[in-house]
PDB file of C-alpha atoms in Angstrom:
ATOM      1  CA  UNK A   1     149.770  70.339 125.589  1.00 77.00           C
ATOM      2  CA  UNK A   2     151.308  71.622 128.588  1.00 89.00           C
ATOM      3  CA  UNK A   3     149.193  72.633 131.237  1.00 92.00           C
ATOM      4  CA  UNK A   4     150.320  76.343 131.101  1.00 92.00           C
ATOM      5  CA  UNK A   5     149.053  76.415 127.489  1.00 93.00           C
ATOM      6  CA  UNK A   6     145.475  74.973 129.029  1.00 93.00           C
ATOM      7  CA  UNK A   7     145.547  77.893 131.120  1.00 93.00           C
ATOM      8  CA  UNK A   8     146.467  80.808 128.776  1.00 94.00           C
ATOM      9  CA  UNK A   9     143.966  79.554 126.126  1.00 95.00           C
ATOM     10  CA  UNK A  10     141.685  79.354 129.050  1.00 94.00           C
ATOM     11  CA  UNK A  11     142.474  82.741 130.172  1.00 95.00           C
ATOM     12  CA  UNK A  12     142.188  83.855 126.280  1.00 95.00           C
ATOM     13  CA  UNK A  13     139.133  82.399 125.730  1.00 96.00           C
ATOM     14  CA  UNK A  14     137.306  84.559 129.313  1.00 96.00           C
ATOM     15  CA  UNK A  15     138.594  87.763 127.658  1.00 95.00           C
ATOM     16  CA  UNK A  16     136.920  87.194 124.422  1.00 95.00           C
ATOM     17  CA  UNK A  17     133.519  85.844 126.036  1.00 95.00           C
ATOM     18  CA  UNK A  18     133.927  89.226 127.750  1.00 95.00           C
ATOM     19  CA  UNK A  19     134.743  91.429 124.911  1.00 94.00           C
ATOM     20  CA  UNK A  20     131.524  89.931 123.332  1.00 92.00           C
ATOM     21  CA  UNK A  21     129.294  90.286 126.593  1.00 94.00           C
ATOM     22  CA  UNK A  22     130.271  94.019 126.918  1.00 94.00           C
ATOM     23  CA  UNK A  23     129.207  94.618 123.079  1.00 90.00           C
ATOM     24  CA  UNK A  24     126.104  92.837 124.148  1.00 92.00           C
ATOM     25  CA  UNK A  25     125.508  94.609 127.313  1.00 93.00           C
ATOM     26  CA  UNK A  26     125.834  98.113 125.883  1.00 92.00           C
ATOM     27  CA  UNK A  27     123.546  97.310 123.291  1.00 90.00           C
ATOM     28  CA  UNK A  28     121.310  96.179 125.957  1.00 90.00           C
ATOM     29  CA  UNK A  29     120.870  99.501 127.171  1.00 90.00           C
ATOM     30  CA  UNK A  30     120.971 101.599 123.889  1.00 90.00           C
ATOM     31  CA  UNK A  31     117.268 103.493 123.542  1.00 90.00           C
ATOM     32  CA  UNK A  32     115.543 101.593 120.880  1.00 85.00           C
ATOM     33  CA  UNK A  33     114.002 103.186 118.232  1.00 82.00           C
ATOM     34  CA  UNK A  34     110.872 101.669 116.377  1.00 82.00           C
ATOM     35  CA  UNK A  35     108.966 102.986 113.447  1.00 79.00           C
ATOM     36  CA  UNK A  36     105.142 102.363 113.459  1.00 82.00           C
ATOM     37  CA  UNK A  37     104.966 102.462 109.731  1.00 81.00           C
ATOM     38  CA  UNK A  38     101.705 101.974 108.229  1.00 80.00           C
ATOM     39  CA  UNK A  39     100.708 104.624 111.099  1.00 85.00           C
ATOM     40  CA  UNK A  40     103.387 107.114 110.658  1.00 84.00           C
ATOM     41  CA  UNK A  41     103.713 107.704 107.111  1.00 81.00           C
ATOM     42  CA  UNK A  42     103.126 111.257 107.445  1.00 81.00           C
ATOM     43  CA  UNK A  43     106.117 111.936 109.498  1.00 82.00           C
ATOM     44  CA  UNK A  44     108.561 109.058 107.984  1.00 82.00           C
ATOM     45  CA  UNK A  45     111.775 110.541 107.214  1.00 82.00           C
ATOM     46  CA  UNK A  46     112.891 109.448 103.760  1.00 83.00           C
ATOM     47  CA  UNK A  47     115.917 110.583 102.113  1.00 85.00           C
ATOM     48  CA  UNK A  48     116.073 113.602  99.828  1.00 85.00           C
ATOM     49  CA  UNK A  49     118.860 111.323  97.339  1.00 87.00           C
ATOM     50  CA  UNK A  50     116.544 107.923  98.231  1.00 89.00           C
ATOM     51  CA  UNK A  51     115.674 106.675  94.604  1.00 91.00           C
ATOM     52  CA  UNK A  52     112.202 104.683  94.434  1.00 90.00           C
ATOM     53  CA  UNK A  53     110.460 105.678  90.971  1.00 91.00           C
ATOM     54  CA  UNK A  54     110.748 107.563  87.978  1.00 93.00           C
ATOM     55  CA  UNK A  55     108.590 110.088  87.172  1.00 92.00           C
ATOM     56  CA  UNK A  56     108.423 113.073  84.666  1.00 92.00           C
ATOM     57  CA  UNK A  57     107.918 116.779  85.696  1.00 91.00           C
ATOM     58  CA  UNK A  58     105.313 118.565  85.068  1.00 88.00           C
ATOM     59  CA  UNK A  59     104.528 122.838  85.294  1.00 86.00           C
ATOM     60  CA  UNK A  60     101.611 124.574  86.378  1.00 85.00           C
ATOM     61  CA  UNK A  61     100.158 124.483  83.108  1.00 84.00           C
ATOM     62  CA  UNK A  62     100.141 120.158  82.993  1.00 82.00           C
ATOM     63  CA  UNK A  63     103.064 120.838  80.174  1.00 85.00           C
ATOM     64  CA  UNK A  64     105.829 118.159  80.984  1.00 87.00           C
ATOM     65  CA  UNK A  65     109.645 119.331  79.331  1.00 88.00           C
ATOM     66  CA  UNK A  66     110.023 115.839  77.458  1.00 90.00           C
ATOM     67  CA  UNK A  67     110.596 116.503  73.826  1.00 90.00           C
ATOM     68  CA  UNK A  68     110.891 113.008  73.284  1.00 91.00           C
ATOM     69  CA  UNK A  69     114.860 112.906  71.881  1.00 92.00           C
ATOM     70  CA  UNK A  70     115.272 108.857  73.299  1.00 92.00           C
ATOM     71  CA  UNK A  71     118.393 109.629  75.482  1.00 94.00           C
ATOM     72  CA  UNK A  72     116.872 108.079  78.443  1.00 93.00           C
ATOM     73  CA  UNK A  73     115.848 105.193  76.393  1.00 94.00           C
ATOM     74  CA  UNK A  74     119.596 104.314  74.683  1.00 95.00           C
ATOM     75  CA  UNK A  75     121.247 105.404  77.902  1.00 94.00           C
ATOM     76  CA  UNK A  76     119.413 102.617  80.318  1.00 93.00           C
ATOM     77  CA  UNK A  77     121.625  99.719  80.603  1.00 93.00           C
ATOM     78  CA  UNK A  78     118.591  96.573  80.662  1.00 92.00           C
ATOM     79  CA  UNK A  79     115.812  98.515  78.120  1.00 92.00           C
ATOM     80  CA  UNK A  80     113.254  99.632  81.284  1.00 94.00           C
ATOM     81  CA  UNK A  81     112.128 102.882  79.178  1.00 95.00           C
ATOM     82  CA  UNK A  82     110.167 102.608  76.102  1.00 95.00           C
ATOM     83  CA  UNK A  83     109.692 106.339  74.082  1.00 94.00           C
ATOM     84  CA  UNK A  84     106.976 106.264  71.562  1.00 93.00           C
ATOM     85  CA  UNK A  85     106.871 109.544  69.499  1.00 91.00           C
ATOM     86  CA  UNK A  86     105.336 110.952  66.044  1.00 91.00           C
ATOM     87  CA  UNK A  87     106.471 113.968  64.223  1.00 91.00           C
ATOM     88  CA  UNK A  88     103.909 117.016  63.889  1.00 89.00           C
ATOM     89  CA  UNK A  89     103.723 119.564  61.924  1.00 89.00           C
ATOM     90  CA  UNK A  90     103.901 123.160  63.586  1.00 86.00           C
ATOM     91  CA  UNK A  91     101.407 126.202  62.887  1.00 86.00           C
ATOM     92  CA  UNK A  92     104.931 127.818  61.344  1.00 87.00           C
ATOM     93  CA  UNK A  93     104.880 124.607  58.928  1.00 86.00           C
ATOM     94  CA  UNK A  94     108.211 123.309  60.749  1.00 89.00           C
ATOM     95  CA  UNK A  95     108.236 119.479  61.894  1.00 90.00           C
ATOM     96  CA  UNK A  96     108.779 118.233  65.818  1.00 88.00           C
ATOM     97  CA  UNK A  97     108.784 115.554  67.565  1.00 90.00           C
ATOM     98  CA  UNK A  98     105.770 115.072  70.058  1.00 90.00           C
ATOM     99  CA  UNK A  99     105.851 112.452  72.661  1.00 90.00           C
ATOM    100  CA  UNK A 100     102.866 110.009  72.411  1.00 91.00           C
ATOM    101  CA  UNK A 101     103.700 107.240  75.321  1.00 92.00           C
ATOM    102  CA  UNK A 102     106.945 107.571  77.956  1.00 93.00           C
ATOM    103  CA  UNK A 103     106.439 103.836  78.911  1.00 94.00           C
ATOM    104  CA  UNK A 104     108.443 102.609  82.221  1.00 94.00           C
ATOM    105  CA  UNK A 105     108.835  98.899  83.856  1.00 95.00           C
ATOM    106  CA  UNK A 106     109.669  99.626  87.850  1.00 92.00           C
ATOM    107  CA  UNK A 107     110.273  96.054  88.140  1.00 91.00           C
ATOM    108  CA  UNK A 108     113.837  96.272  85.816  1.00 92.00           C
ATOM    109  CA  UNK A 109     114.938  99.161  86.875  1.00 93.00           C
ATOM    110  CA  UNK A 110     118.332  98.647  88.345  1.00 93.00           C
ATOM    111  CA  UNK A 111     117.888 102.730  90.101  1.00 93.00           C
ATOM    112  CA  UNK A 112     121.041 103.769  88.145  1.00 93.00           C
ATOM    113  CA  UNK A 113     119.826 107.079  87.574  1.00 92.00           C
ATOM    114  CA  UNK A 114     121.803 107.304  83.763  1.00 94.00           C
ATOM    115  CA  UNK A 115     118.361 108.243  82.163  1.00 93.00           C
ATOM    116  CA  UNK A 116     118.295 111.462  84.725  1.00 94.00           C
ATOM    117  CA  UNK A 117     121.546 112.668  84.333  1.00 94.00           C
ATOM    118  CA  UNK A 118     121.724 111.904  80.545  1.00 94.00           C
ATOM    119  CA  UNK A 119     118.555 114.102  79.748  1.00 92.00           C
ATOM    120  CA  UNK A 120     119.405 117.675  78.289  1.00 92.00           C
ATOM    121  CA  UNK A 121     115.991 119.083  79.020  1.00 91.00           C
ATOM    122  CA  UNK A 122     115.575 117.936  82.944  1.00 91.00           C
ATOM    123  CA  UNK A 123     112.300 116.213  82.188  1.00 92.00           C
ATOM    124  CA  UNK A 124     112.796 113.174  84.666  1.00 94.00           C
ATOM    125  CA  UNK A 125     113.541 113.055  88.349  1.00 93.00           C
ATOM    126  CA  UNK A 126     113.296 110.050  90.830  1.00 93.00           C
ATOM    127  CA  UNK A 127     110.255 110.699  93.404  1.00 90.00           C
ATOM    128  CA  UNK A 128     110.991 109.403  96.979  1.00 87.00           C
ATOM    129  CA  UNK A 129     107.208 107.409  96.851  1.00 85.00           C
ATOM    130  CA  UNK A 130     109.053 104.404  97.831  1.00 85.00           C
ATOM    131  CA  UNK A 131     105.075 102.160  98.827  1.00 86.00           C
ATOM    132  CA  UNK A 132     105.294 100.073  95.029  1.00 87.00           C
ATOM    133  CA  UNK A 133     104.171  96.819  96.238  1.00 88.00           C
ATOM    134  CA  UNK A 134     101.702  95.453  93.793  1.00 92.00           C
ATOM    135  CA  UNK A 135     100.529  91.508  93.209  1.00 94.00           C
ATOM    136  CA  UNK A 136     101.295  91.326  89.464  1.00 93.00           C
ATOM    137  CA  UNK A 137     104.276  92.340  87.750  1.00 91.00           C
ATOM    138  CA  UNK A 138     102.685  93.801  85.000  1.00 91.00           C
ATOM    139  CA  UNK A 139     101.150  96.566  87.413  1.00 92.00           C
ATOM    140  CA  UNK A 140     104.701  97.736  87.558  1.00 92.00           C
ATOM    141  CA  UNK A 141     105.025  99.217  84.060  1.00 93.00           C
ATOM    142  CA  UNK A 142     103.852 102.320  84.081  1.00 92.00           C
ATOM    143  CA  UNK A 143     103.126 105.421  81.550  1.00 92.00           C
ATOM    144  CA  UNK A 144     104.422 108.187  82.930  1.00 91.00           C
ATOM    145  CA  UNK A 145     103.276 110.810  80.462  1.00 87.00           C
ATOM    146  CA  UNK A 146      99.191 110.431  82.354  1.00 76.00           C
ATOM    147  CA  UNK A 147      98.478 113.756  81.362  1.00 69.00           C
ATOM    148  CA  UNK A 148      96.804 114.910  77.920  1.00 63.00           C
ATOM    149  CA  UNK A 149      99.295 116.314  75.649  1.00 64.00           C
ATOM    150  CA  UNK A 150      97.670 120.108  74.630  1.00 64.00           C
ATOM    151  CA  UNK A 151      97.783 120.778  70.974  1.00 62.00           C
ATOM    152  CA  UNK A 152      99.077 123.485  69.852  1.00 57.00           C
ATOM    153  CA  UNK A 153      97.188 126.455  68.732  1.00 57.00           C
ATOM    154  CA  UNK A 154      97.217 127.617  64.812  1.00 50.00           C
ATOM    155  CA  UNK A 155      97.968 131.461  65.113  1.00 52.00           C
ATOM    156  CA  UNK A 156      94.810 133.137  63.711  1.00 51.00           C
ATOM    157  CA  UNK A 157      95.121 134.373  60.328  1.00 52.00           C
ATOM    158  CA  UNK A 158      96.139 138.205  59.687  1.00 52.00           C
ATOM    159  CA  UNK A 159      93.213 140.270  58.572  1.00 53.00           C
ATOM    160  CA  UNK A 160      93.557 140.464  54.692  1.00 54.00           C
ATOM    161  CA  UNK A 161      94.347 144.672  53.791  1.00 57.00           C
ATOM    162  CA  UNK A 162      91.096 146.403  52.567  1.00 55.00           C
ATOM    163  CA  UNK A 163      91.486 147.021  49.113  1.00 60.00           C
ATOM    164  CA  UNK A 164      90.549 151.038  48.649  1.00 54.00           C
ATOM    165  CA  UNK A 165      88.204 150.512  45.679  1.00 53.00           C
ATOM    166  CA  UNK A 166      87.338 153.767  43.642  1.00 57.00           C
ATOM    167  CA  UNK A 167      83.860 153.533  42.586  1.00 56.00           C
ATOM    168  CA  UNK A 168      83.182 156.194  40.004  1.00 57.00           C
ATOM    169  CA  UNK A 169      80.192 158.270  39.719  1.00 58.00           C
ATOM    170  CA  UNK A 170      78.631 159.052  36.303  1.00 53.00           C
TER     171      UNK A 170
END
């Protein structure tokens, strides 16, 4: 090695310590920000597209949309939804399916979102309640479908015609 190579890797090597000391010094001076979080979780700022749990939608009237048709269930790719349904029998005497148990494991869910997108109806949405943390695993399967089912009202039956009876006199 020459001693005019010693020098321009010895020059080469300054630069690059001072490349990586002006990366360090600007970063020195960059505003930190820090998140108090168990204080602040009223004014976190999560995500609208942030994916942390399923959960099923519900109206005013406590009626969720599932009509139990197992799309959700063949569509996810490691079995995390179980669908238990029965048939019924309507007040018009015409068979559906009811939903009895929408049964979800949070701790296999890879977040893929193919059960949301694959269900016709709309009747599942990922919530942005990202605080899960439990001790056991088995805390993490949940039902989702935690409110009563209403059963449907028979119609009330049609007032039967009055007959117009003739009495005769005699």
């Amino acid at each position: 090695m020459s001693i005019k190579d010693y020098f321009a890797s010895l020059f080469n090597g300054i630069v690059s310590l001072l490349k990586g000391m002006q990366v360090t010094g600007r970063e020195l001076v960059t505003p930190k920000i820090t998140h108090q979080y168990p204080e602040n979780r009223d004014s976190l700022d999560i995500p609208e597209r942030f994916r942390a749990t399923l959960a099923l939608k519900y109206d005013a009237d406590g009626n969720h949309k599932c009509i139990a048709c197992g799309l959700c269930q063949m569509n996810c790719p490691n079995g995390t939804i179980t669908i238990e349904s029965k048939m019924v029998e309507m007040p018009d005497g015409k068979k559906k399916k009811k939903l009895v148990r929408y049964m979800y494991d949070l701790g296999s869910c890879t977040f893929c979102q193919l059960c949301v997108t694959s269900c016709p109806h709309g009747a599942i949405e990922f919530s942005n309640d990202f605080e899960q943390a439990v001790f056991t695993r088995d805390k993490l399967e949940k039902q989702l479908n935690y409110l009563p089912e209403k059963e449907i009202e028979a119609p009330a039956p049609a007032a039967a015609p009055a007959n117009d009876v003739k009495t005769e006199i005699k």
